[in-house]
Tab-separated table of N, CA and C in Angstrom:
chain	number	residue	atom	x	y	z
A	49	UNK	N	0.841	-1.167	0.000
A	49	UNK	CA	0.000	0.000	0.000
A	49	UNK	C	0.885	1.228	0.000
A	50	UNK	N	0.664	2.141	-0.927
A	50	UNK	CA	1.505	3.328	-0.993
A	50	UNK	C	0.924	4.416	-0.113
A	51	UNK	N	1.787	5.233	0.465
A	51	UNK	CA	1.293	6.270	1.367
A	51	UNK	C	0.611	7.369	0.576
A	52	UNK	N	-0.367	7.996	1.195
A	52	UNK	CA	-1.074	9.103	0.573
A	52	UNK	C	-0.334	10.379	0.932
A	53	UNK	N	0.293	11.011	-0.032
A	53	UNK	CA	1.093	12.202	0.228
A	53	UNK	C	0.232	13.403	0.566
A	54	UNK	N	-0.982	13.429	0.116
A	54	UNK	CA	-1.861	14.559	0.407
A	54	UNK	C	-2.209	14.604	1.879
A	55	UNK	N	-2.238	13.450	2.562
A	55	UNK	CA	-2.557	13.415	3.982
A	55	UNK	C	-1.396	13.885	4.839
A	56	UNK	N	-0.178	13.839	4.330
A	56	UNK	CA	1.011	14.219	5.103
A	56	UNK	C	1.099	15.740	5.155
A	57	UNK	N	0.991	16.314	6.339
A	57	UNK	CA	1.010	17.774	6.472
A	57	UNK	C	2.395	18.310	6.812
A	58	UNK	N	3.388	17.468	7.002
A	58	UNK	CA	4.738	17.950	7.318
A	58	UNK	C	5.410	18.429	6.044
A	59	UNK	N	5.957	19.643	6.067
A	59	UNK	CA	6.608	20.152	4.861
A	59	UNK	C	7.951	19.458	4.633
A	60	UNK	N	8.316	19.313	3.389
A	60	UNK	CA	9.601	18.729	3.035
A	60	UNK	C	10.638	19.842	2.992
A	61	UNK	N	11.767	19.643	3.656
A	61	UNK	CA	12.805	20.671	3.678
A	61	UNK	C	13.634	20.660	2.408
A	62	UNK	N	13.853	19.521	1.847
A	62	UNK	CA	14.590	19.433	0.593
A	62	UNK	C	14.081	18.227	-0.175
A	63	UNK	N	14.363	18.147	-1.440
A	63	UNK	CA	13.908	16.986	-2.222
A	63	UNK	C	14.491	15.679	-1.709
A	64	UNK	N	15.600	15.717	-0.991
A	64	UNK	CA	16.212	14.487	-0.477
A	64	UNK	C	15.460	13.935	0.730
A	65	UNK	N	14.608	14.776	1.357
A	65	UNK	CA	13.878	14.309	2.528
A	65	UNK	C	12.808	13.276	2.158
A	66	UNK	N	12.336	13.333	0.938
A	66	UNK	CA	11.327	12.377	0.501
A	66	UNK	C	12.016	11.190	-0.148
A	67	UNK	N	11.879	10.044	0.480
A	67	UNK	CA	12.429	8.816	-0.073
A	67	UNK	C	11.267	7.844	-0.223
A	68	UNK	N	11.031	7.337	-1.409
A	68	UNK	CA	9.912	6.397	-1.593
A	68	UNK	C	10.094	5.151	-0.737
A	69	UNK	N	9.003	4.533	-0.427
A	69	UNK	CA	8.993	3.390	0.477
A	69	UNK	C	9.440	2.095	-0.195
A	70	UNK	N	9.972	2.149	-1.398
A	70	UNK	CA	10.350	0.925	-2.094
A	70	UNK	C	11.597	0.288	-1.514
A	71	UNK	N	12.329	0.999	-0.651
A	71	UNK	CA	13.549	0.451	-0.069
A	71	UNK	C	13.259	-0.537	1.049
A	72	UNK	N	12.046	-0.614	1.487
A	72	UNK	CA	11.708	-1.524	2.567
A	72	UNK	C	10.737	-0.843	3.501
A	73	UNK	N	10.941	-1.034	4.773
A	73	UNK	CA	10.036	-0.448	5.756
A	73	UNK	C	10.294	1.042	5.903
A	74	UNK	N	9.367	1.793	6.491
A	74	UNK	CA	9.589	3.223	6.717
A	74	UNK	C	10.828	3.486	7.569
A	75	UNK	N	11.180	2.607	8.447
A	75	UNK	CA	12.388	2.775	9.260
A	75	UNK	C	13.649	2.712	8.417
A	76	UNK	N	13.658	1.836	7.406
A	76	UNK	CA	14.813	1.736	6.507
A	76	UNK	C	15.004	3.022	5.722
A	77	UNK	N	13.914	3.586	5.226
A	77	UNK	CA	14.037	4.816	4.447
A	77	UNK	C	14.491	5.966	5.341
A	78	UNK	N	14.058	5.967	6.599
A	78	UNK	CA	14.492	7.013	7.526
A	78	UNK	C	15.986	6.886	7.796
A	79	UNK	N	16.472	5.655	7.971
A	79	UNK	CA	17.905	5.448	8.173
A	79	UNK	C	18.693	5.903	6.948
A	80	UNK	N	18.179	5.649	5.757
A	80	UNK	CA	18.836	6.059	4.529
A	80	UNK	C	18.943	7.581	4.466
A	81	UNK	N	17.863	8.276	4.842
A	81	UNK	CA	17.892	9.739	4.831
A	81	UNK	C	18.929	10.254	5.823
A	82	UNK	N	18.977	9.687	7.005
A	82	UNK	CA	19.933	10.141	8.017
A	82	UNK	C	21.363	9.899	7.552
A	83	UNK	N	21.596	8.798	6.913
A	83	UNK	CA	22.933	8.497	6.411
A	83	UNK	C	23.344	9.517	5.363
A	84	UNK	N	22.444	9.822	4.439
A	84	UNK	CA	22.764	10.791	3.393
A	84	UNK	C	23.027	12.170	3.982
A	85	UNK	N	22.192	12.610	4.911
A	85	UNK	CA	22.371	13.948	5.470
A	85	UNK	C	23.604	14.011	6.356
A	86	UNK	N	23.960	12.909	7.017
A	86	UNK	CA	25.162	12.943	7.852
A	86	UNK	C	26.415	13.014	6.992
A	87	UNK	N	26.376	12.407	5.805
A	87	UNK	CA	27.523	12.513	4.911
A	87	UNK	C	27.702	13.934	4.416
A	88	UNK	N	26.609	14.591	4.106
A	88	UNK	CA	26.699	15.948	3.592
A	88	UNK	C	27.164	16.915	4.664
A	89	UNK	N	26.794	16.686	5.901
A	89	UNK	CA	27.129	17.623	6.963
A	89	UNK	C	28.541	17.474	7.491
A	90	UNK	N	29.175	16.328	7.304
A	90	UNK	CA	30.506	16.138	7.874
A	90	UNK	C	31.545	16.880	7.049
A	91	UNK	N	32.461	17.589	7.709
A	91	UNK	CA	33.465	18.356	6.973
A	91	UNK	C	34.491	17.477	6.276
A	92	UNK	N	34.650	16.232	6.739
A	92	UNK	CA	35.670	15.386	6.128
A	92	UNK	C	35.156	14.689	4.870
A	93	UNK	N	33.845	14.715	4.653
A	93	UNK	CA	33.299	14.050	3.474
A	93	UNK	C	33.644	14.858	2.236
A	94	UNK	N	34.239	14.206	1.266
A	94	UNK	CA	34.612	14.862	0.016
A	94	UNK	C	33.519	14.589	-1.002
A	95	UNK	N	32.700	15.571	-1.262
A	95	UNK	CA	31.613	15.427	-2.210
A	95	UNK	C	31.903	16.339	-3.379
A	96	UNK	N	31.815	15.789	-4.551
A	96	UNK	CA	32.030	16.590	-5.750
A	96	UNK	C	30.753	17.345	-6.061
A	97	UNK	N	30.888	18.585	-6.406
A	97	UNK	CA	29.732	19.381	-6.793
A	97	UNK	C	29.380	19.017	-8.235
A	98	UNK	N	28.159	18.566	-8.476
A	98	UNK	CA	27.804	18.101	-9.813
A	98	UNK	C	27.575	19.225	-10.820
A	99	UNK	N	27.393	20.440	-10.367
A	99	UNK	CA	27.012	21.524	-11.278
A	99	UNK	C	28.076	22.604	-11.371
A	100	UNK	N	29.318	22.222	-11.515
A	100	UNK	CA	30.419	23.177	-11.682
A	100	UNK	C	30.430	24.259	-10.614
A	101	UNK	N	30.261	23.871	-9.377
A	101	UNK	CA	30.363	24.821	-8.279
A	101	UNK	C	29.075	25.521	-7.935
A	102	UNK	N	27.981	25.188	-8.576
A	102	UNK	CA	26.691	25.811	-8.283
A	102	UNK	C	25.721	24.720	-7.846
A	103	UNK	N	25.009	24.984	-6.794
A	103	UNK	CA	24.014	24.023	-6.346
A	103	UNK	C	22.827	24.062	-7.297
A	104	UNK	N	22.182	22.919	-7.480
A	104	UNK	CA	21.085	22.828	-8.446
A	104	UNK	C	19.882	23.649	-8.000
A	105	UNK	N	19.591	23.654	-6.693
A	105	UNK	CA	18.397	24.354	-6.228
A	105	UNK	C	18.611	25.858	-6.133
A	106	UNK	N	19.843	26.281	-5.940
A	106	UNK	CA	20.142	27.707	-5.804
A	106	UNK	C	21.342	28.028	-6.674
A	107	UNK	N	21.443	29.237	-7.114
A	107	UNK	CA	22.581	29.632	-7.948
A	107	UNK	C	23.682	30.268	-7.097
A	108	UNK	N	23.995	29.638	-5.983
A	108	UNK	CA	25.099	30.106	-5.139
A	108	UNK	C	26.136	28.999	-5.060
A	109	UNK	N	27.394	29.363	-4.850
A	109	UNK	CA	28.429	28.322	-4.749
A	109	UNK	C	28.194	27.428	-3.537
A	110	UNK	N	28.472	26.156	-3.681
A	110	UNK	CA	28.308	25.240	-2.559
A	110	UNK	C	29.542	25.286	-1.659
A	111	UNK	N	29.415	24.745	-0.456
A	111	UNK	CA	30.501	24.789	0.532
A	111	UNK	C	31.746	24.060	0.045
A	112	UNK	N	31.557	22.932	-0.612
A	112	UNK	CA	32.701	22.158	-1.101
A	112	UNK	C	33.478	22.973	-2.120
A	113	UNK	N	32.736	23.609	-3.022
A	113	UNK	CA	33.406	24.414	-4.048
A	113	UNK	C	34.094	25.624	-3.434
A	114	UNK	N	33.451	26.230	-2.446
A	114	UNK	CA	34.068	27.374	-1.763
A	114	UNK	C	35.367	26.944	-1.085
A	115	UNK	N	35.347	25.784	-0.410
A	115	UNK	CA	36.555	25.279	0.256
A	115	UNK	C	37.649	24.998	-0.763
A	116	UNK	N	37.265	24.353	-1.871
A	116	UNK	CA	38.248	24.059	-2.918
A	116	UNK	C	38.841	25.338	-3.482
A	117	UNK	N	37.977	26.310	-3.693
A	117	UNK	CA	38.437	27.589	-4.235
A	117	UNK	C	39.410	28.261	-3.268
A	118	UNK	N	39.079	28.238	-1.965
A	118	UNK	CA	39.973	28.825	-0.956
A	118	UNK	C	41.308	28.096	-0.906
A	119	UNK	N	41.252	26.766	-0.972
A	119	UNK	CA	42.488	25.976	-0.935
A	119	UNK	C	43.357	26.246	-2.164
A	120	UNK	N	42.718	26.330	-3.335
A	120	UNK	CA	43.486	26.646	-4.546
A	120	UNK	C	44.113	28.031	-4.437
A	121	UNK	N	43.357	28.983	-3.902
A	121	UNK	CA	43.867	30.350	-3.748
A	121	UNK	C	45.027	30.379	-2.748
A	122	UNK	N	44.888	29.642	-1.641
A	122	UNK	CA	45.976	29.576	-0.655
A	122	UNK	C	47.234	28.987	-1.279
A	123	UNK	N	47.059	27.907	-2.040
A	123	UNK	CA	48.210	27.275	-2.697
A	123	UNK	C	48.840	28.230	-3.707
A	124	UNK	N	47.999	28.934	-4.448
A	124	UNK	CA	48.510	29.912	-5.415
A	124	UNK	C	49.281	31.023	-4.694
A	125	UNK	N	48.758	31.479	-3.562
A	125	UNK	CA	49.451	32.511	-2.778
A	125	UNK	C	50.780	31.995	-2.241
A	126	UNK	N	50.801	30.734	-1.782
A	126	UNK	CA	52.059	30.161	-1.287
A	126	UNK	C	53.098	30.093	-2.399
A	127	UNK	N	52.662	29.664	-3.595
A	127	UNK	CA	53.594	29.597	-4.726
A	127	UNK	C	54.101	30.985	-5.101
A	128	UNK	N	53.195	31.951	-5.138
A	128	UNK	CA	53.592	33.320	-5.489
A	128	UNK	C	54.554	33.879	-4.450
A	129	UNK	N	54.281	33.608	-3.179
A	129	UNK	CA	55.167	34.087	-2.118
A	129	UNK	C	56.534	33.419	-2.214
A	130	UNK	N	56.552	32.120	-2.487
A	130	UNK	CA	57.824	31.400	-2.625
A	130	UNK	C	58.623	31.949	-3.811
A	131	UNK	N	57.951	32.172	-4.939
A	131	UNK	CA	58.632	32.736	-6.110
A	131	UNK	C	59.148	34.139	-5.832
A	132	UNK	N	58.355	34.937	-5.127
A	132	UNK	CA	58.787	36.296	-4.772
A	132	UNK	C	60.019	36.238	-3.867
A	133	UNK	N	59.980	35.326	-2.900
A	133	UNK	CA	61.114	35.180	-1.985
A	133	UNK	C	62.371	34.752	-2.743
A	134	UNK	N	62.224	33.809	-3.674
A	134	UNK	CA	63.378	33.358	-4.464
A	134	UNK	C	63.926	34.481	-5.338
A	135	UNK	N	63.018	35.251	-5.961
A	135	UNK	CA	63.479	36.383	-6.781
A	135	UNK	C	64.181	37.424	-5.921
A	136	UNK	N	63.636	37.687	-4.735
A	136	UNK	CA	64.257	38.670	-3.837
A	136	UNK	C	65.634	38.205	-3.384
A	137	UNK	N	65.751	36.919	-3.056
A	137	UNK	CA	67.050	36.387	-2.640
A	137	UNK	C	68.060	36.454	-3.778
A	138	UNK	N	67.632	36.144	-4.987
A	138	UNK	CA	68.531	36.210	-6.144
A	138	UNK	C	68.973	37.648	-6.392
A	139	UNK	N	68.034	38.572	-6.277
A	139	UNK	CA	68.359	39.988	-6.466
A	139	UNK	C	69.336	40.452	-5.390
A	140	UNK	N	69.112	40.006	-4.158
A	140	UNK	CA	70.006	40.365	-3.062
A	140	UNK	C	71.405	39.814	-3.300
A	141	UNK	N	71.507	38.583	-3.787
A	141	UNK	CA	72.816	37.998	-4.087
A	141	UNK	C	73.532	38.782	-5.185
A	142	UNK	N	72.787	39.191	-6.212
A	142	UNK	CA	73.389	40.006	-7.274
A	142	UNK	C	73.907	41.329	-6.716
A	143	UNK	N	73.119	41.950	-5.847
A	143	UNK	CA	73.549	43.220	-5.254
A	143	UNK	C	74.778	43.030	-4.369
A	144	UNK	N	74.809	41.932	-3.611
A	144	UNK	CA	75.989	41.659	-2.776
A	144	UNK	C	77.229	41.465	-3.643
A	145	UNK	N	77.089	40.740	-4.736
A	145	UNK	CA	78.220	40.526	-5.645
A	145	UNK	C	78.678	41.850	-6.247
A	146	UNK	N	77.724	42.701	-6.590
A	146	UNK	CA	78.067	44.007	-7.160
A	146	UNK	C	78.795	44.871	-6.131
A	147	UNK	N	78.341	44.845	-4.881
A	147	UNK	CA	79.009	45.600	-3.814
A	147	UNK	C	80.432	45.102	-3.632
A	148	UNK	N	80.619	43.783	-3.630
A	148	UNK	CA	81.965	43.227	-3.463
A	148	UNK	C	82.864	43.644	-4.623
A	149	UNK	N	82.346	43.559	-5.847
A	149	UNK	CA	83.128	43.958	-7.022
A	149	UNK	C	83.531	45.422	-6.930
A	150	UNK	N	82.586	46.271	-6.551
A	150	UNK	CA	82.886	47.696	-6.459
A	150	UNK	C	83.840	47.996	-5.307
A	151	UNK	N	83.723	47.273	-4.196
A	151	UNK	CA	84.654	47.466	-3.082
A	151	UNK	C	86.067	47.062	-3.501
A	152	UNK	N	86.180	45.941	-4.219
A	152	UNK	CA	87.489	45.517	-4.723
A	152	UNK	C	88.060	46.550	-5.692
A	153	UNK	N	87.203	47.108	-6.536
A	153	UNK	CA	87.649	48.122	-7.485
A	153	UNK	C	88.121	49.383	-6.758
A	154	UNK	N	87.432	49.752	-5.691
A	154	UNK	CA	87.839	50.930	-4.908
A	154	UNK	C	89.218	50.709	-4.301
A	155	UNK	N	89.444	49.522	-3.738
A	155	UNK	CA	90.756	49.214	-3.151
A	155	UNK	C	91.837	49.276	-4.226
A	156	UNK	N	91.565	48.696	-5.389
A	156	UNK	CA	92.533	48.699	-6.482
A	156	UNK	C	92.834	50.135	-6.936
A	157	UNK	N	91.786	50.956	-7.070
A	157	UNK	CA	91.984	52.344	-7.502
A	157	UNK	C	92.761	53.150	-6.459
A	158	UNK	N	92.525	52.894	-5.178
A	158	UNK	CA	93.292	53.591	-4.131
A	158	UNK	C	94.772	53.214	-4.208
A	159	UNK	N	95.027	51.912	-4.381
A	159	UNK	CA	96.421	51.467	-4.509
A	159	UNK	C	97.083	52.096	-5.734
A	160	UNK	N	96.375	52.118	-6.842
A	160	UNK	CA	96.914	52.714	-8.061
A	160	UNK	C	97.153	54.209	-7.865
A	161	UNK	N	96.227	54.878	-7.189
A	161	UNK	CA	96.373	56.309	-6.912
A	161	UNK	C	97.615	56.568	-6.052
A	162	UNK	N	97.831	55.738	-5.038
A	162	UNK	CA	99.018	55.906	-4.191
A	162	UNK	C	100.301	55.693	-4.990
A	163	UNK	N	100.302	54.688	-5.862
A	163	UNK	CA	101.510	54.458	-6.662
A	163	UNK	C	101.766	55.636	-7.606
A	164	UNK	N	100.703	56.221	-8.159
A	164	UNK	CA	100.876	57.409	-9.007
A	164	UNK	C	101.403	58.595	-8.204
A	165	UNK	N	100.898	58.763	-6.989
A	165	UNK	CA	101.378	59.867	-6.136
A	165	UNK	C	102.874	59.694	-5.838
A	166	UNK	N	103.303	58.460	-5.537
A	166	UNK	CA	104.726	58.210	-5.283
A	166	UNK	C	105.546	58.486	-6.536
A	167	UNK	N	105.027	58.089	-7.690
A	167	UNK	CA	105.725	58.325	-8.953
A	167	UNK	C	105.871	59.832	-9.209
A	168	UNK	N	104.813	60.574	-8.949
A	168	UNK	CA	104.872	62.036	-9.118
A	168	UNK	C	105.916	62.635	-8.187
A	169	UNK	N	105.927	62.193	-6.937
A	169	UNK	CA	106.928	62.699	-5.981
A	169	UNK	C	108.343	62.400	-6.471
A	170	UNK	N	108.554	61.199	-6.998
A	170	UNK	CA	109.882	60.825	-7.495
A	170	UNK	C	110.294	61.718	-8.658
A	171	UNK	N	109.388	61.940	-9.580
A	171	UNK	CA	109.697	62.788	-10.736
A	171	UNK	C	109.986	64.215	-10.285
A	172	UNK	N	109.175	64.714	-9.351
A	172	UNK	CA	109.392	66.085	-8.870
A	172	UNK	C	110.738	66.206	-8.161
A	173	UNK	N	111.085	65.213	-7.356
A	173	UNK	CA	112.374	65.289	-6.649
A	173	UNK	C	113.536	65.192	-7.637
A	174	UNK	N	113.401	64.358	-8.688
A	174	UNK	CA	114.444	64.299	-9.718
A	174	UNK	C	114.525	65.619	-10.460
A	175	UNK	N	113.377	66.217	-10.718
A	175	UNK	CA	113.353	67.502	-11.407
A	175	UNK	C	114.043	68.582	-10.597
A	176	UNK	N	113.860	68.589	-9.300
A	176	UNK	CA	114.512	69.580	-8.439
A	176	UNK	C	116.019	69.353	-8.430
A	177	UNK	N	116.414	68.072	-8.352
A	177	UNK	CA	117.847	67.756	-8.352
A	177	UNK	C	118.485	68.178	-9.671
A	178	UNK	N	117.850	67.866	-10.787
A	178	UNK	CA	118.391	68.244	-12.089
A	178	UNK	C	118.355	69.755	-12.260
A	179	UNK	N	117.338	70.389	-11.752
A	179	UNK	CA	117.240	71.838	-11.845
A	179	UNK	C	118.348	72.507	-11.062
A	180	UNK	N	118.639	71.988	-9.903
A	180	UNK	CA	119.723	72.552	-9.098
A	180	UNK	C	121.046	72.285	-9.785
A	181	UNK	N	121.183	71.095	-10.374
A	181	UNK	CA	122.405	70.775	-11.088
A	181	UNK	C	122.541	71.652	-12.324
A	182	UNK	N	121.438	71.817	-13.040
A	182	UNK	CA	121.475	72.668	-14.231
A	182	UNK	C	121.785	74.107	-13.844
A	183	UNK	N	121.182	74.570	-12.795
A	183	UNK	CA	121.447	75.955	-12.368
A	183	UNK	C	122.897	76.094	-11.938
A	184	UNK	N	123.409	75.121	-11.222
A	184	UNK	CA	124.823	75.153	-10.805
A	184	UNK	C	125.741	75.010	-11.997
A	185	UNK	N	125.392	74.237	-12.965
A	185	UNK	CA	126.197	74.031	-14.163
A	185	UNK	C	126.228	75.277	-15.027
A	186	UNK	N	125.110	75.991	-15.108
A	186	UNK	CA	125.062	77.220	-15.901
A	186	UNK	C	125.934	78.306	-15.265
A	187	UNK	N	125.922	78.379	-13.952
A	187	UNK	CA	126.782	79.364	-13.271
A	187	UNK	C	128.251	79.038	-13.514
A	188	UNK	N	128.573	77.769	-13.480
A	188	UNK	CA	129.966	77.371	-13.726
A	188	UNK	C	130.366	77.683	-15.151
A	189	UNK	N	129.484	77.462	-16.112
A	189	UNK	CA	129.772	77.789	-17.511
A	189	UNK	C	129.972	79.298	-17.677
A	190	UNK	N	129.161	80.092	-16.992
A	190	UNK	CA	129.284	81.558	-17.095
A	190	UNK	C	130.617	82.026	-16.538
A	191	UNK	N	131.035	81.465	-15.429
A	191	UNK	CA	132.337	81.847	-14.871
A	191	UNK	C	133.473	81.431	-15.782
A	192	UNK	N	133.372	80.284	-16.403
A	192	UNK	CA	134.402	79.846	-17.321
A	192	UNK	C	134.466	80.760	-18.534
A	193	UNK	N	133.316	81.176	-19.015
A	193	UNK	CA	133.302	82.068	-20.168
A	193	UNK	C	133.895	83.436	-19.795
A	194	UNK	N	133.607	83.898	-18.609
A	194	UNK	CA	134.165	85.184	-18.183
A	194	UNK	C	135.682	85.082	-18.074
A	195	UNK	N	136.149	84.001	-17.606
A	195	UNK	CA	137.590	83.838	-17.449
A	195	UNK	C	138.290	83.741	-18.796
A	196	UNK	N	137.675	83.122	-19.711
A	196	UNK	CA	138.322	82.954	-20.998
A	196	UNK	C	138.242	84.222	-21.833
A	197	UNK	N	137.338	85.092	-21.523
A	197	UNK	CA	137.239	86.351	-22.210
A	197	UNK	C	136.421	86.281	-23.466
A	198	UNK	N	135.796	85.246	-23.695
A	198	UNK	CA	134.957	85.186	-24.879
A	198	UNK	C	133.580	85.771	-24.565
A	199	UNK	N	133.024	86.400	-25.582
A	199	UNK	CA	131.733	87.058	-25.342
A	199	UNK	C	130.601	86.151	-25.170
Protein backbone atom coordinates (compact mmCIF):
# COMPACT_ATOMS: atom_id res chain seq x y z
CA UNK A 1 0.00 0.00 0.00
CA UNK A 2 1.50 3.33 -0.99
CA UNK A 3 1.29 6.27 1.37
CA UNK A 4 -1.07 9.10 0.57
CA UNK A 5 1.09 12.20 0.23
CA UNK A 6 -1.86 14.56 0.41
CA UNK A 7 -2.56 13.41 3.98
CA UNK A 8 1.01 14.22 5.10
CA UNK A 9 1.01 17.77 6.47
CA UNK A 10 4.74 17.95 7.32
CA UNK A 11 6.61 20.15 4.86
CA UNK A 12 9.60 18.73 3.03
CA UNK A 13 12.81 20.67 3.68
CA UNK A 14 14.59 19.43 0.59
CA UNK A 15 13.91 16.99 -2.22
CA UNK A 16 16.21 14.49 -0.48
CA UNK A 17 13.88 14.31 2.53
CA UNK A 18 11.33 12.38 0.50
CA UNK A 19 12.43 8.82 -0.07
CA UNK A 20 9.91 6.40 -1.59
CA UNK A 21 8.99 3.39 0.48
CA UNK A 22 10.35 0.92 -2.09
CA UNK A 23 13.55 0.45 -0.07
CA UNK A 24 11.71 -1.52 2.57
CA UNK A 25 10.04 -0.45 5.76
CA UNK A 26 9.59 3.22 6.72
CA UNK A 27 12.39 2.78 9.26
CA UNK A 28 14.81 1.74 6.51
CA UNK A 29 14.04 4.82 4.45
CA UNK A 30 14.49 7.01 7.53
CA UNK A 31 17.90 5.45 8.17
CA UNK A 32 18.84 6.06 4.53
CA UNK A 33 17.89 9.74 4.83
CA UNK A 34 19.93 10.14 8.02
CA UNK A 35 22.93 8.50 6.41
CA UNK A 36 22.76 10.79 3.39
CA UNK A 37 22.37 13.95 5.47
CA UNK A 38 25.16 12.94 7.85
CA UNK A 39 27.52 12.51 4.91
CA UNK A 40 26.70 15.95 3.59
CA UNK A 41 27.13 17.62 6.96
CA UNK A 42 30.51 16.14 7.87
CA UNK A 43 33.46 18.36 6.97
CA UNK A 44 35.67 15.39 6.13
CA UNK A 45 33.30 14.05 3.47
CA UNK A 46 34.61 14.86 0.02
CA UNK A 47 31.61 15.43 -2.21
CA UNK A 48 32.03 16.59 -5.75
CA UNK A 49 29.73 19.38 -6.79
CA UNK A 50 27.80 18.10 -9.81
CA UNK A 51 27.01 21.52 -11.28
CA UNK A 52 30.42 23.18 -11.68
CA UNK A 53 30.36 24.82 -8.28
CA UNK A 54 26.69 25.81 -8.28
CA UNK A 55 24.01 24.02 -6.35
CA UNK A 56 21.09 22.83 -8.45
CA UNK A 57 18.40 24.35 -6.23
CA UNK A 58 20.14 27.71 -5.80
CA UNK A 59 22.58 29.63 -7.95
CA UNK A 60 25.10 30.11 -5.14
CA UNK A 61 28.43 28.32 -4.75
CA UNK A 62 28.31 25.24 -2.56
CA UNK A 63 30.50 24.79 0.53
CA UNK A 64 32.70 22.16 -1.10
CA UNK A 65 33.41 24.41 -4.05
CA UNK A 66 34.07 27.37 -1.76
CA UNK A 67 36.55 25.28 0.26
CA UNK A 68 38.25 24.06 -2.92
CA UNK A 69 38.44 27.59 -4.24
CA UNK A 70 39.97 28.82 -0.96
CA UNK A 71 42.49 25.98 -0.93
CA UNK A 72 43.49 26.65 -4.55
CA UNK A 73 43.87 30.35 -3.75
CA UNK A 74 45.98 29.58 -0.66
CA UNK A 75 48.21 27.28 -2.70
CA UNK A 76 48.51 29.91 -5.42
CA UNK A 77 49.45 32.51 -2.78
CA UNK A 78 52.06 30.16 -1.29
CA UNK A 79 53.59 29.60 -4.73
CA UNK A 80 53.59 33.32 -5.49
CA UNK A 81 55.17 34.09 -2.12
CA UNK A 82 57.82 31.40 -2.62
CA UNK A 83 58.63 32.74 -6.11
CA UNK A 84 58.79 36.30 -4.77
CA UNK A 85 61.11 35.18 -1.98
CA UNK A 86 63.38 33.36 -4.46
CA UNK A 87 63.48 36.38 -6.78
CA UNK A 88 64.26 38.67 -3.84
CA UNK A 89 67.05 36.39 -2.64
CA UNK A 90 68.53 36.21 -6.14
CA UNK A 91 68.36 39.99 -6.47
CA UNK A 92 70.01 40.36 -3.06
CA UNK A 93 72.82 38.00 -4.09
CA UNK A 94 73.39 40.01 -7.27
CA UNK A 95 73.55 43.22 -5.25
CA UNK A 96 75.99 41.66 -2.78
CA UNK A 97 78.22 40.53 -5.64
CA UNK A 98 78.07 44.01 -7.16
CA UNK A 99 79.01 45.60 -3.81
CA UNK A 100 81.96 43.23 -3.46
CA UNK A 101 83.13 43.96 -7.02
CA UNK A 102 82.89 47.70 -6.46
CA UNK A 103 84.65 47.47 -3.08
CA UNK A 104 87.49 45.52 -4.72
CA UNK A 105 87.65 48.12 -7.49
CA UNK A 106 87.84 50.93 -4.91
CA UNK A 107 90.76 49.21 -3.15
CA UNK A 108 92.53 48.70 -6.48
CA UNK A 109 91.98 52.34 -7.50
CA UNK A 110 93.29 53.59 -4.13
CA UNK A 111 96.42 51.47 -4.51
CA UNK A 112 96.91 52.71 -8.06
CA UNK A 113 96.37 56.31 -6.91
CA UNK A 114 99.02 55.91 -4.19
CA UNK A 115 101.51 54.46 -6.66
CA UNK A 116 100.88 57.41 -9.01
CA UNK A 117 101.38 59.87 -6.14
CA UNK A 118 104.73 58.21 -5.28
CA UNK A 119 105.72 58.32 -8.95
CA UNK A 120 104.87 62.04 -9.12
CA UNK A 121 106.93 62.70 -5.98
CA UNK A 122 109.88 60.83 -7.49
CA UNK A 123 109.70 62.79 -10.74
CA UNK A 124 109.39 66.08 -8.87
CA UNK A 125 112.37 65.29 -6.65
CA UNK A 126 114.44 64.30 -9.72
CA UNK A 127 113.35 67.50 -11.41
CA UNK A 128 114.51 69.58 -8.44
CA UNK A 129 117.85 67.76 -8.35
CA UNK A 130 118.39 68.24 -12.09
CA UNK A 131 117.24 71.84 -11.84
CA UNK A 132 119.72 72.55 -9.10
CA UNK A 133 122.41 70.78 -11.09
CA UNK A 134 121.47 72.67 -14.23
CA UNK A 135 121.45 75.96 -12.37
CA UNK A 136 124.82 75.15 -10.80
CA UNK A 137 126.20 74.03 -14.16
CA UNK A 138 125.06 77.22 -15.90
CA UNK A 139 126.78 79.36 -13.27
CA UNK A 140 129.97 77.37 -13.73
CA UNK A 141 129.77 77.79 -17.51
CA UNK A 142 129.28 81.56 -17.09
CA UNK A 143 132.34 81.85 -14.87
CA UNK A 144 134.40 79.85 -17.32
CA UNK A 145 133.30 82.07 -20.17
CA UNK A 146 134.17 85.18 -18.18
CA UNK A 147 137.59 83.84 -17.45
CA UNK A 148 138.32 82.95 -21.00
CA UNK A 149 137.24 86.35 -22.21
CA UNK A 150 134.96 85.19 -24.88
CA UNK A 151 131.73 87.06 -25.34
